[in-house]
Short mmCIF file of C-alpha atoms in Angstrom, two decimals:
data_model
loop_
_atom_site.label_atom_id
_atom_site.label_comp_id
_atom_site.label_asym_id
_atom_site.label_seq_id
_atom_site.Cartn_x
_atom_site.Cartn_y
_atom_site.Cartn_z
CA MET A 1 -3.22 -11.41 5.50
CA ARG A 2 -6.16 -13.42 6.84
CA THR A 3 -5.93 -16.10 9.49
CA VAL A 4 -7.24 -19.64 9.86
CA LEU A 5 -8.07 -19.02 13.53
CA HIS A 6 -11.75 -19.05 14.63
CA ASP A 7 -13.91 -17.74 11.77
CA GLY A 8 -10.93 -16.99 9.53
CA VAL A 9 -11.93 -13.39 8.72
CA HIS A 10 -9.91 -11.15 11.04
CA PRO A 11 -6.51 -9.81 9.93
CA ARG A 12 -3.50 -11.82 11.05
CA TRP A 13 -1.80 -8.77 12.58
CA LEU A 14 -4.45 -8.56 15.31
CA GLU A 15 -3.00 -11.79 16.69
CA TRP A 16 0.27 -9.97 17.40
CA LEU A 17 -1.37 -7.53 19.83
CA PRO A 18 -1.29 -9.59 23.08
CA ALA A 19 2.40 -10.49 22.63
CA CYS A 20 3.28 -6.91 21.63
CA LEU A 21 1.73 -5.58 24.84
CA LEU A 22 3.40 -8.33 26.86
CA TYR A 23 6.94 -7.96 25.53
CA GLY A 24 6.55 -4.21 25.15
CA SER A 25 5.87 -3.84 28.88
CA PHE A 26 8.84 -6.04 29.77
CA GLY A 27 11.07 -4.11 27.38
CA LEU A 28 9.91 -0.76 28.73
CA ILE A 29 10.78 -1.74 32.30
CA ILE A 30 14.24 -2.91 31.20
CA VAL A 31 14.96 0.24 29.18
CA LEU A 32 13.73 2.59 31.91
CA SER A 33 15.73 0.68 34.52
CA VAL A 34 18.88 1.44 32.51
CA ILE A 35 18.32 5.03 31.36
CA ALA A 36 15.81 6.36 33.93
CA PRO A 37 15.85 4.14 37.03
CA VAL A 38 14.02 6.70 39.18
CA ILE A 39 11.08 6.72 36.76
CA ALA A 40 11.16 2.92 36.55
CA ALA A 41 11.20 2.53 40.34
CA SER A 42 8.39 5.06 40.78
CA LEU A 43 6.22 3.23 38.25
CA LEU A 44 6.97 -0.11 39.90
CA VAL A 45 5.97 1.22 43.33
CA VAL A 46 2.69 2.54 41.91
CA TYR A 47 2.13 -0.81 40.18
CA ALA A 48 2.81 -2.76 43.38
CA VAL A 49 0.43 -0.53 45.38
CA HIS A 50 -2.19 -0.97 42.67
CA TRP A 51 -1.95 -4.76 43.01
CA LEU A 52 -1.93 -4.57 46.79
CA VAL A 53 -5.24 -2.70 46.68
CA ARG A 54 -6.61 -5.20 44.17
CA ALA A 55 -5.47 -8.10 46.37
CA ILE A 56 -7.33 -6.62 49.34
CA LEU A 57 -10.47 -6.07 47.27
CA MET A 58 -10.28 -9.60 45.89
CA SER A 59 -9.96 -10.96 49.43
CA VAL A 60 -13.14 -9.12 50.35
CA ARG A 61 -14.87 -10.51 47.26
CA LEU A 62 -13.66 -14.00 48.12
CA ILE A 63 -15.32 -13.71 51.53
CA VAL A 64 -18.53 -12.43 49.89
CA GLY A 65 -18.44 -15.24 47.32
CA TYR A 66 -17.80 -17.88 49.96
CA SER A 67 -20.76 -16.57 51.99
CA ALA A 68 -22.99 -16.82 48.90
CA TYR A 69 -21.80 -20.39 48.35
CA ARG A 70 -22.55 -21.39 51.95
CA ARG A 71 -25.99 -19.80 51.69
CA ASP A 72 -26.99 -21.32 48.36
CA VAL A 73 -25.87 -24.92 48.95
CA VAL A 74 -28.25 -25.23 51.91
CA LYS A 75 -31.16 -23.33 50.36
CA ASN A 76 -34.29 -25.32 49.52
CA TRP A 77 -34.51 -24.46 45.83
CA GLN A 78 -37.41 -26.83 45.19
CA GLN A 79 -39.46 -25.00 47.78
CA LYS A 80 -38.52 -21.63 46.29
CA LEU A 81 -39.60 -22.84 42.85
CA ALA A 82 -42.94 -24.00 44.26
CA THR A 83 -43.41 -20.73 46.17
CA ASP A 84 -42.35 -18.21 43.51
CA PHE A 85 -43.70 -19.88 40.36
CA SER A 86 -46.79 -21.86 39.42
CA ARG A 87 -46.23 -25.59 39.02
CA PRO A 88 -46.86 -25.69 35.24
CA ILE A 89 -44.13 -23.07 34.72
CA TRP A 90 -41.26 -24.64 36.60
CA ARG A 91 -42.31 -28.22 35.86
CA GLY A 92 -42.20 -27.30 32.18
CA ILE A 93 -38.44 -26.70 32.28
CA TYR A 94 -36.22 -29.50 30.97
CA HIS A 95 -32.49 -29.88 31.50
CA LEU A 96 -30.39 -31.18 28.65
CA VAL A 97 -27.02 -32.36 29.99
CA ILE A 98 -24.27 -33.03 27.45
CA VAL A 99 -21.40 -35.04 28.95
CA ALA A 100 -18.29 -34.88 26.74
CA VAL A 101 -16.34 -38.14 26.84
CA SER A 102 -13.00 -38.74 25.15
CA LYS A 103 -10.52 -41.17 26.73
CA GLU A 104 -12.03 -41.25 30.23
CA ASP A 105 -12.93 -44.71 31.47
CA TYR A 106 -16.38 -45.75 32.65
CA ALA A 107 -15.59 -45.36 36.37
CA ILE A 108 -15.21 -41.59 35.90
CA VAL A 109 -18.33 -41.26 33.75
CA GLU A 110 -20.33 -43.41 36.17
CA SER A 111 -19.64 -40.99 39.04
CA THR A 112 -20.74 -38.08 36.85
CA LEU A 113 -24.00 -39.80 35.87
CA ARG A 114 -24.59 -40.88 39.46
CA ALA A 115 -24.33 -37.28 40.62
CA ILE A 116 -26.90 -36.24 37.99
CA GLU A 117 -29.17 -39.12 39.03
CA GLN A 118 -28.99 -38.13 42.72
CA SER A 119 -29.69 -34.44 42.12
CA GLU A 120 -32.76 -32.80 43.64
CA TYR A 121 -34.69 -32.44 40.42
CA ALA A 122 -37.35 -34.51 38.70
CA ALA A 123 -35.67 -37.30 36.73
CA ASP A 124 -38.32 -37.09 34.00
CA ARG A 125 -37.08 -33.58 33.23
CA LEU A 126 -33.43 -34.59 32.79
CA ILE A 127 -32.22 -35.50 29.29
CA VAL A 128 -28.63 -36.75 29.22
CA VAL A 129 -26.47 -37.04 26.10
CA LEU A 130 -23.22 -39.00 26.29
CA ALA A 131 -21.04 -37.34 23.67
CA THR A 132 -18.27 -39.77 22.69
CA GLU A 133 -15.60 -39.54 19.99
CA GLU A 134 -15.21 -41.89 17.03
CA ARG A 135 -11.42 -41.55 17.29
CA TYR A 136 -11.66 -43.20 20.72
CA ALA A 137 -14.25 -45.70 19.52
CA ALA A 138 -13.35 -48.66 21.75
CA ASN A 139 -13.48 -46.62 24.95
CA GLY A 140 -16.58 -44.72 23.86
CA GLN A 141 -18.48 -47.89 23.01
CA SER A 142 -17.60 -49.42 26.36
CA VAL A 143 -18.80 -46.30 28.20
CA LEU A 144 -22.05 -46.19 26.22
CA VAL A 145 -22.89 -49.87 26.79
CA LYS A 146 -22.17 -49.78 30.53
CA SER A 147 -23.97 -46.45 31.00
CA ARG A 148 -27.10 -47.71 29.26
CA ARG A 149 -27.07 -50.85 31.39
CA THR A 150 -26.82 -48.87 34.65
CA PHE A 151 -28.62 -45.60 33.89
CA GLY A 152 -30.86 -46.47 30.94
CA HIS A 153 -34.03 -45.80 32.95
CA SER A 154 -32.73 -43.10 35.32
CA PHE A 155 -33.59 -40.07 33.17
CA ALA A 156 -36.17 -38.92 30.65
CA ALA A 157 -33.68 -40.06 28.03
CA LEU A 158 -30.08 -41.22 27.79
CA ILE A 159 -28.93 -40.42 24.26
CA ALA A 160 -25.79 -41.90 22.73
CA SER A 161 -23.72 -39.65 20.48
CA ILE A 162 -20.64 -40.66 18.49
CA HIS A 163 -18.89 -37.66 16.95
CA PRO A 164 -17.31 -38.61 13.60
CA ASP A 165 -13.60 -38.03 13.21
CA GLY A 166 -12.19 -35.83 10.47
CA ILE A 167 -15.13 -33.51 9.71
CA ALA A 168 -13.87 -30.85 7.29
CA GLY A 169 -13.26 -27.47 8.92
CA GLU A 170 -13.32 -28.77 12.49
CA VAL A 171 -10.42 -28.82 14.91
CA LYS A 172 -10.08 -31.90 17.10
CA ALA A 173 -11.60 -30.44 20.24
CA LYS A 174 -14.58 -30.54 22.56
CA GLY A 175 -16.59 -27.96 20.59
CA GLY A 176 -17.16 -30.25 17.63
CA ASN A 177 -18.14 -33.15 19.89
CA ILE A 178 -20.76 -31.30 21.93
CA THR A 179 -22.10 -29.52 18.84
CA TRP A 180 -22.68 -32.88 17.15
CA ALA A 181 -24.40 -34.12 20.32
CA ALA A 182 -26.57 -30.99 20.47
CA HIS A 183 -27.81 -31.60 16.92
CA LEU A 184 -28.94 -35.09 17.99
CA ALA A 185 -30.67 -33.59 21.02
CA LYS A 186 -32.37 -31.01 18.78
CA ARG A 187 -33.97 -33.79 16.74
CA TYR A 188 -35.07 -35.52 19.96
CA LEU A 189 -36.75 -32.32 21.22
CA GLU A 190 -38.41 -31.62 17.87
CA LYS A 191 -39.93 -35.12 17.73
CA ARG A 192 -41.48 -34.58 21.16
CA SER A 193 -42.53 -30.97 20.46
CA ILE A 194 -40.58 -29.66 23.45
CA PRO A 195 -40.06 -25.88 22.99
CA PHE A 196 -36.39 -24.94 22.83
CA ASP A 197 -36.87 -22.05 25.26
CA HIS A 198 -38.13 -24.57 27.84
CA VAL A 199 -34.80 -26.40 27.73
CA ILE A 200 -31.63 -25.38 29.58
CA CYS A 201 -28.48 -27.05 28.25
CA THR A 202 -25.54 -27.75 30.57
CA THR A 203 -22.24 -28.99 29.16
CA LEU A 204 -20.06 -31.16 31.39
CA ASP A 205 -16.67 -32.78 31.03
CA ALA A 206 -16.59 -36.47 31.89
CA ASP A 207 -15.19 -35.81 35.38
CA ASN A 208 -17.71 -33.09 36.34
CA ARG A 209 -20.09 -33.82 39.20
CA VAL A 210 -23.04 -31.52 39.72
CA HIS A 211 -24.04 -30.55 43.23
CA ARG A 212 -27.37 -32.14 44.12
CA LYS A 213 -29.03 -28.68 44.20
CA TYR A 214 -27.54 -27.52 40.89
CA PHE A 215 -30.48 -28.17 38.55
CA ALA A 216 -33.08 -26.71 40.91
CA ALA A 217 -30.93 -23.60 41.51
CA LEU A 218 -30.32 -23.25 37.76
CA THR A 219 -34.05 -23.55 37.03
CA TYR A 220 -34.80 -20.83 39.57
CA ALA A 221 -32.14 -18.51 38.12
CA TYR A 222 -33.42 -19.16 34.58
CA LEU A 223 -37.02 -18.33 35.48
CA LYS A 224 -35.92 -15.22 37.40
CA THR A 225 -33.95 -13.89 34.43
CA GLU A 226 -35.98 -11.31 32.52
CA GLN A 227 -34.73 -12.47 29.09
CA PRO A 228 -33.09 -15.88 29.54
CA LEU A 229 -32.41 -16.14 25.80
CA TYR A 230 -29.68 -13.55 26.33
CA ALA A 231 -28.00 -15.17 29.32
CA THR A 232 -25.44 -17.83 30.13
CA TYR A 233 -25.42 -19.41 33.59
CA GLN A 234 -22.06 -20.04 35.20
CA PRO A 235 -21.72 -22.33 38.25
CA VAL A 236 -18.57 -22.22 40.36
CA PRO A 237 -16.07 -24.90 39.29
CA MET A 238 -14.38 -26.54 42.28
CA PHE A 239 -11.50 -28.91 41.60
CA PHE A 240 -12.20 -31.07 44.64
CA ASN A 241 -12.94 -34.58 43.34
CA ASN A 242 -9.37 -35.77 43.96
CA ILE A 243 -7.97 -32.73 45.76
CA TRP A 244 -6.34 -34.80 48.54
CA ASP A 245 -4.62 -37.12 46.06
CA VAL A 246 -2.69 -34.44 44.14
CA PRO A 247 0.73 -33.02 45.11
CA MET A 248 0.61 -30.08 47.49
CA PRO A 249 1.61 -27.38 44.91
CA ILE A 250 -1.05 -28.67 42.50
CA ARG A 251 -3.62 -28.50 45.30
CA SER A 252 -2.69 -24.84 45.83
CA ILE A 253 -2.99 -24.12 42.10
CA SER A 254 -6.38 -25.89 41.93
CA LEU A 255 -7.66 -23.98 44.94
CA GLY A 256 -6.47 -20.75 43.35
CA SER A 257 -8.43 -21.55 40.19
CA SER A 258 -11.58 -22.23 42.24
CA PHE A 259 -11.08 -19.07 44.30
CA TRP A 260 -10.70 -16.96 41.17
CA GLN A 261 -14.05 -18.22 39.88
CA ILE A 262 -15.68 -17.51 43.26
CA ILE A 263 -14.30 -13.95 43.06
CA GLU A 264 -15.47 -13.51 39.46
CA ALA A 265 -18.96 -14.67 40.47
CA THR A 266 -19.21 -11.51 42.60
CA ARG A 267 -18.43 -9.42 39.48
CA PRO A 268 -21.04 -10.50 36.91
CA HIS A 269 -19.97 -7.72 34.55
CA ARG A 270 -16.57 -9.47 34.20
CA LEU A 271 -17.78 -13.07 34.38
CA ARG A 272 -17.35 -15.27 31.29
CA ASN A 273 -18.15 -18.87 30.41
CA PHE A 274 -15.63 -21.26 31.90
CA SER A 275 -15.66 -25.06 31.68
CA ALA A 276 -19.13 -26.33 32.69
CA HIS A 277 -21.82 -23.75 31.91
CA ALA A 278 -25.49 -23.59 30.92
CA GLN A 279 -27.46 -21.72 28.27
CA SER A 280 -30.96 -21.71 26.85
CA PHE A 281 -31.22 -24.28 24.07
CA ALA A 282 -33.01 -21.64 21.99
CA ALA A 283 -29.93 -19.41 22.27
CA LEU A 284 -27.67 -22.31 21.32
CA VAL A 285 -29.76 -22.99 18.22
CA ALA A 286 -29.51 -19.29 17.31
CA THR A 287 -25.69 -19.40 17.58
CA ASP A 288 -25.47 -22.76 15.79
CA PHE A 289 -24.31 -24.26 19.10
CA TRP A 290 -20.58 -23.97 19.90
CA SER A 291 -17.58 -23.13 17.78
CA THR A 292 -15.98 -26.13 16.12
CA LYS A 293 -12.84 -24.16 15.23
CA THR A 294 -11.30 -23.45 18.63
CA ILE A 295 -9.95 -25.48 21.56
CA VAL A 296 -11.48 -23.03 24.08
CA GLU A 297 -15.13 -23.28 23.10
CA ASP A 298 -16.39 -22.32 26.57
CA GLY A 299 -15.10 -18.74 26.82
CA HIS A 300 -15.50 -18.26 23.07
CA GLN A 301 -19.21 -19.08 23.34
CA PHE A 302 -19.76 -15.91 25.37
CA TRP A 303 -18.39 -13.80 22.52
CA ARG A 304 -20.31 -15.70 19.84
CA SER A 305 -23.52 -15.05 21.81
CA TYR A 306 -22.55 -11.43 22.50
CA PHE A 307 -22.10 -10.68 18.80
CA ARG A 308 -25.03 -12.82 17.64
CA PHE A 309 -27.43 -10.89 19.89
CA ASN A 310 -25.79 -7.49 19.22
CA GLY A 311 -24.39 -7.05 22.71
CA GLN A 312 -27.55 -8.16 24.49
CA HIS A 313 -25.93 -10.99 26.41
CA LYS A 314 -24.78 -11.49 30.00
CA VAL A 315 -23.47 -14.17 32.34
CA VAL A 316 -25.55 -14.98 35.43
CA PRO A 317 -23.44 -16.41 38.28
CA LEU A 318 -24.56 -19.46 40.25
CA SER A 319 -23.00 -20.05 43.66
CA VAL A 320 -23.96 -23.73 43.58
CA PRO A 321 -20.83 -25.55 42.38
CA ILE A 322 -19.88 -28.24 39.92
CA TYR A 323 -17.00 -30.40 41.15
CA GLN A 324 -14.14 -31.40 38.89
CA ASP A 325 -10.87 -33.34 39.03
CA ALA A 326 -7.62 -31.56 39.74
CA VAL A 327 -4.72 -32.47 37.47
CA LEU A 328 -3.07 -35.74 38.50
CA SER A 329 -0.99 -37.88 36.17
CA PRO A 330 -0.65 -41.61 36.91
CA HIS A 331 2.93 -41.31 35.67
CA GLY A 332 4.29 -39.50 38.69
CA TYR A 333 5.03 -36.15 40.28
CA TRP A 334 6.81 -34.38 37.42
CA ALA A 335 4.33 -35.66 34.85
CA THR A 336 1.58 -34.07 36.96
CA PHE A 337 3.38 -30.72 36.89
CA LYS A 338 3.76 -30.98 33.12
CA GLU A 339 0.04 -31.73 32.73
CA GLN A 340 -0.83 -28.77 34.95
CA TYR A 341 1.35 -26.48 32.83
CA LEU A 342 -0.26 -27.71 29.61
CA GLN A 343 -3.75 -27.30 31.04
CA LYS A 344 -3.00 -23.73 32.12
CA ARG A 345 -1.57 -22.97 28.68
CA ARG A 346 -4.77 -24.26 27.08
CA TRP A 347 -6.85 -22.07 29.36
CA ALA A 348 -4.60 -19.12 28.51
CA TRP A 349 -5.29 -19.80 24.83
CA GLY A 350 -8.39 -17.72 25.47
CA CYS A 351 -6.09 -14.90 24.33
CA SER A 352 -6.98 -16.07 20.82
CA ASP A 353 -10.39 -14.45 21.40
CA ILE A 354 -8.75 -10.99 21.43
CA PRO A 355 -8.35 -10.60 17.64
CA TYR A 356 -11.80 -12.14 17.11
CA VAL A 357 -13.42 -9.68 19.52
CA LEU A 358 -11.57 -6.61 18.22
CA TYR A 359 -12.47 -7.40 14.62
CA HIS A 360 -16.17 -8.03 15.26
CA ALA A 361 -16.45 -5.07 17.65
CA TRP A 362 -15.10 -2.86 14.88
CA LYS A 363 -17.30 -4.34 12.15
CA ASN A 364 -20.60 -4.54 14.06
CA SER A 365 -22.07 -1.04 14.32
CA ARG A 366 -25.22 -2.35 16.02
CA LEU A 367 -23.32 -3.07 19.23
CA PRO A 368 -23.52 -0.45 22.02
CA PHE A 369 -20.37 1.62 21.37
CA TRP A 370 -19.03 2.04 24.90
CA ASP A 371 -20.02 -1.43 26.03
CA LYS A 372 -18.27 -3.29 23.20
CA TRP A 373 -14.96 -1.47 23.72
CA LEU A 374 -15.22 -1.82 27.49
CA GLN A 375 -15.75 -5.57 27.05
CA ALA A 376 -12.81 -5.78 24.65
CA GLY A 377 -10.63 -3.78 27.05
CA ARG A 378 -11.46 -6.10 29.94
CA LEU A 379 -10.53 -9.10 27.82
CA ILE A 380 -7.17 -7.59 26.86
CA GLU A 381 -6.42 -6.44 30.41
CA GLY A 382 -7.27 -9.85 31.83
CA HIS A 383 -4.85 -11.73 29.58
CA PHE A 384 -2.18 -9.03 29.93
CA SER A 385 -2.34 -9.20 33.74
CA TRP A 386 -2.38 -13.01 33.66
CA ALA A 387 0.92 -13.07 31.78
CA THR A 388 2.73 -10.14 33.39
CA THR A 389 1.70 -9.52 37.00
CA SER A 390 3.58 -12.31 38.77
CA MET A 391 6.65 -11.79 36.57
CA ILE A 392 6.81 -8.03 37.18
CA LEU A 393 6.21 -8.25 40.92
CA ALA A 394 8.62 -11.16 41.45
CA PHE A 395 11.49 -10.27 39.11
CA PHE A 396 11.24 -7.00 37.21
CA GLY A 397 10.72 -4.96 40.36
CA TRP A 398 14.39 -5.36 41.23
CA LEU A 399 15.81 -4.35 37.85
CA PRO A 400 16.49 -0.65 38.59
CA ARG A 401 19.09 -1.59 41.23
CA ILE A 402 20.52 -4.47 39.20
CA LEU A 403 20.82 -2.73 35.81
CA ASN A 404 21.89 0.73 37.00
CA PRO A 405 24.39 0.72 39.91
CA THR A 406 24.18 4.54 40.21
CA PHE A 407 20.52 4.25 41.18
CA GLN A 408 21.41 3.39 44.78
CA ASP A 409 23.20 6.72 45.13
CA VAL A 410 19.92 8.67 45.02
CA VAL A 411 17.37 8.80 47.83
CA LEU A 412 14.78 6.65 46.06
CA GLY A 413 17.45 4.08 45.24
CA TYR A 414 18.14 3.74 48.96
CA THR A 415 14.50 3.59 50.08
CA PHE A 416 13.12 1.60 47.13
CA PRO A 417 14.11 -1.98 48.19
CA PRO A 418 12.59 -1.89 51.70
CA LEU A 419 9.53 0.03 50.47
CA TYR A 420 8.91 -2.40 47.62
CA SER A 421 9.45 -5.40 49.92
CA ARG A 422 6.97 -4.08 52.48
CA ILE A 423 4.32 -3.51 49.84
CA LEU A 424 4.68 -7.09 48.61
CA ALA A 425 4.71 -8.42 52.18
CA SER A 426 1.45 -6.60 52.87
CA ALA A 427 -0.20 -8.85 50.29
CA LEU A 428 0.19 -11.69 52.80
CA VAL A 429 -3.01 -10.40 54.40
CA GLY A 430 -4.88 -11.58 51.32
CA MET A 431 -3.00 -14.88 51.44
CA ALA A 432 -4.19 -15.42 55.02
CA VAL A 433 -7.79 -14.97 53.85
CA THR A 434 -7.39 -17.54 51.07
CA LEU A 435 -5.76 -20.06 53.39
CA THR A 436 -8.54 -19.65 55.95
CA ILE A 437 -11.30 -20.09 53.37
CA SER A 438 -9.50 -23.07 51.83
CA THR A 439 -9.61 -24.74 55.25
CA LEU A 440 -13.36 -24.09 55.46
CA LEU A 441 -14.08 -25.03 51.86
CA LEU A 442 -12.08 -28.21 51.29
CA PRO A 443 -13.90 -31.55 51.68
CA PRO A 444 -12.92 -33.84 54.58
CA ILE A 445 -9.65 -35.69 54.17
CA PRO A 446 -10.42 -39.27 53.02
CA PRO A 447 -9.28 -42.08 55.35
CA HIS A 448 -6.53 -43.29 53.01
CA ARG A 449 -4.92 -39.81 53.13
CA LEU A 450 -5.74 -38.78 56.68
CA LYS A 451 -2.34 -38.92 58.36
CA ARG A 452 -0.30 -37.70 55.41
CA SER A 453 -2.69 -34.92 54.37
CA ARG A 454 -2.94 -33.41 57.86
CA TRP A 455 0.80 -32.81 57.79
CA SER A 456 0.61 -31.47 54.24
CA VAL A 457 -2.01 -28.89 55.29
CA ILE A 458 0.29 -27.64 58.04
CA LEU A 459 3.16 -27.53 55.57
CA GLU A 460 1.00 -25.60 53.09
CA TRP A 461 0.33 -22.89 55.65
CA ILE A 462 4.02 -22.59 56.47
CA SER A 463 5.30 -22.69 52.91
CA ALA A 464 2.57 -20.64 51.21
CA PRO A 465 4.44 -17.28 51.33
CA PHE A 466 7.36 -18.91 49.49
CA LEU A 467 5.69 -21.45 47.20
CA LEU A 468 2.74 -19.42 45.91
CA PRO A 469 4.84 -16.72 44.17
CA ILE A 470 6.95 -19.44 42.54
CA SER A 471 3.96 -21.51 41.42
CA ASN A 472 2.21 -18.37 40.13
CA VAL A 473 5.19 -17.66 37.89
CA LEU A 474 5.80 -21.23 36.72
CA LEU A 475 2.19 -22.41 36.39
CA SER A 476 0.34 -19.19 35.61
CA SER A 477 2.43 -16.41 34.06
CA ILE A 478 4.73 -18.57 31.93
CA PRO A 479 1.90 -20.68 30.40
CA ALA A 480 0.12 -17.41 29.52
CA ILE A 481 3.30 -15.98 27.98
CA ASP A 482 3.71 -19.23 26.06
CA ALA A 483 0.15 -19.04 24.69
CA GLN A 484 0.40 -15.39 23.65
CA THR A 485 3.77 -15.96 21.99
CA ARG A 486 2.41 -18.91 20.02
CA LEU A 487 -0.57 -16.83 18.93
CA ALA A 488 1.76 -14.11 17.61
CA LEU A 489 3.90 -16.65 15.76
CA GLY A 490 0.89 -18.42 14.26
CA LYS A 491 1.73 -21.67 16.05
CA TYR A 492 -1.83 -22.45 17.09
CA LEU A 493 -2.43 -24.83 19.97
CA GLU A 494 -4.13 -28.15 19.39
CA PHE A 495 -6.54 -29.72 21.84
CA ARG A 496 -5.26 -32.39 24.17
CA VAL A 497 -7.02 -34.26 26.97
CA THR A 498 -5.52 -33.42 30.37
CA GLU A 499 -4.60 -36.43 32.49
CA LYS A 500 -6.78 -36.49 35.60
CA HIS A 501 -6.23 -39.67 37.53
CA THR A 502 -8.51 -40.15 40.51
CA ILE A 503 -9.20 -42.80 43.11
CA ARG A 504 -12.79 -43.99 42.87
CA GLN A 505 -14.83 -42.50 45.70
CA ASP A 506 -18.13 -43.27 47.36
CA LEU A 507 -20.35 -40.44 46.12
CA ARG A 508 -22.17 -40.37 49.44
CA ASN A 509 -19.04 -38.85 50.99
CA HIS A 510 -18.48 -36.43 48.10
CA PRO A 511 -19.24 -32.70 48.62
CA ALA A 512 -21.69 -32.86 45.68
CA ALA A 513 -24.01 -34.93 47.87
CA ASN A 514 -23.84 -32.63 50.89
#
């Protein structure tokens, strides 16, 4: 049976694989805990040690990534462009910036456009497209009118795009919106005879604020890449715009998401498109822009490019960040937690790429054999670990003693609980690293939050060993399990706009301007 997911050609049974691995591993632990508790406990100890080693290595990578960030945000990229390349070469590069707008009000979009305007790059080389939705016509029209009034002469062009509602074959998601906007931009470039390979396209959500050095750093990376047609450029997303306004657990979750991207930036072979990213416009034309059939067009674009160019595609990390809003609902504390859960579930819907990748890896014989299966294996392992690790370490590790009372009569049954506890406690070393870097990385506490937030930082340090495991289960593992289960059942997720309420800030005090 075929599926309606993505391109609609892969067999439906491939969508069962992530859930089968997930529930199969849980079932295996339960069965072994009952009939062979010694084997179960031994495997769990090995698994815990494995994740302890990975936690230590990730802490080291976090330090390396943080050092790269500190180095690159103070580097004079304009000077490096002038030194390493002739002026006609780097001045010939244009940046097309597509800002996807749905229900966000003008105040949010204004801050995003202001950050682009204040960036350290020639304004006559910045082409901005405001990609609005017809289904939110009133809000979109208001944003377009106000943006033109304020920023109409700030860039080489400010193009208005209104994505029609109800296009046949499209899901209601960001991919269709930015693809429609890219087609408008294509016509603009063709009229002015601007070569597509001289244009780098960055896609932003309405709340994304580029660091002032972003475009210069991206230009440098693009020109340094041997074959930029076969590359995507991934800045570090930092959820700092409203980080001091969100509840403490949400701040920890948002920091964790930023830290993970910093870590992944040190492993380019594992790095994939996430949220805001950039790609040669020539490559986008070759892939017919983004998928209009998925709600996770960012990560899926890597695979579309990978298969379109027969495996000749990579992601180039940028340590210069793009700042985003953390989840914050105007409807209160619990509504914020619900929004965070739903956002994480949408991110975890990247598991829907697994059947797509397996099918096309099998069908495309022109792909490098070992590379395509290694890439597919990393994708499967990533989503499997996302769903299972916190659950196994927090809960399943204790099942041998709970499900088989005779287990405690053997030597391993007596030594297992303290041994397992000490292994997990050793992971606190990595937690200390993340807390230290979060203190160095977070922007200054705004005046309206100064007194309250100082106390919350102290409380975060004290409560982290207890709250982080709980939040990892509730707002990481369970959303991933939810997504993989829905994929197996054919209950495909629909796109929804995450609520991100923020207090309007003076951009001069924002980390993007520093």
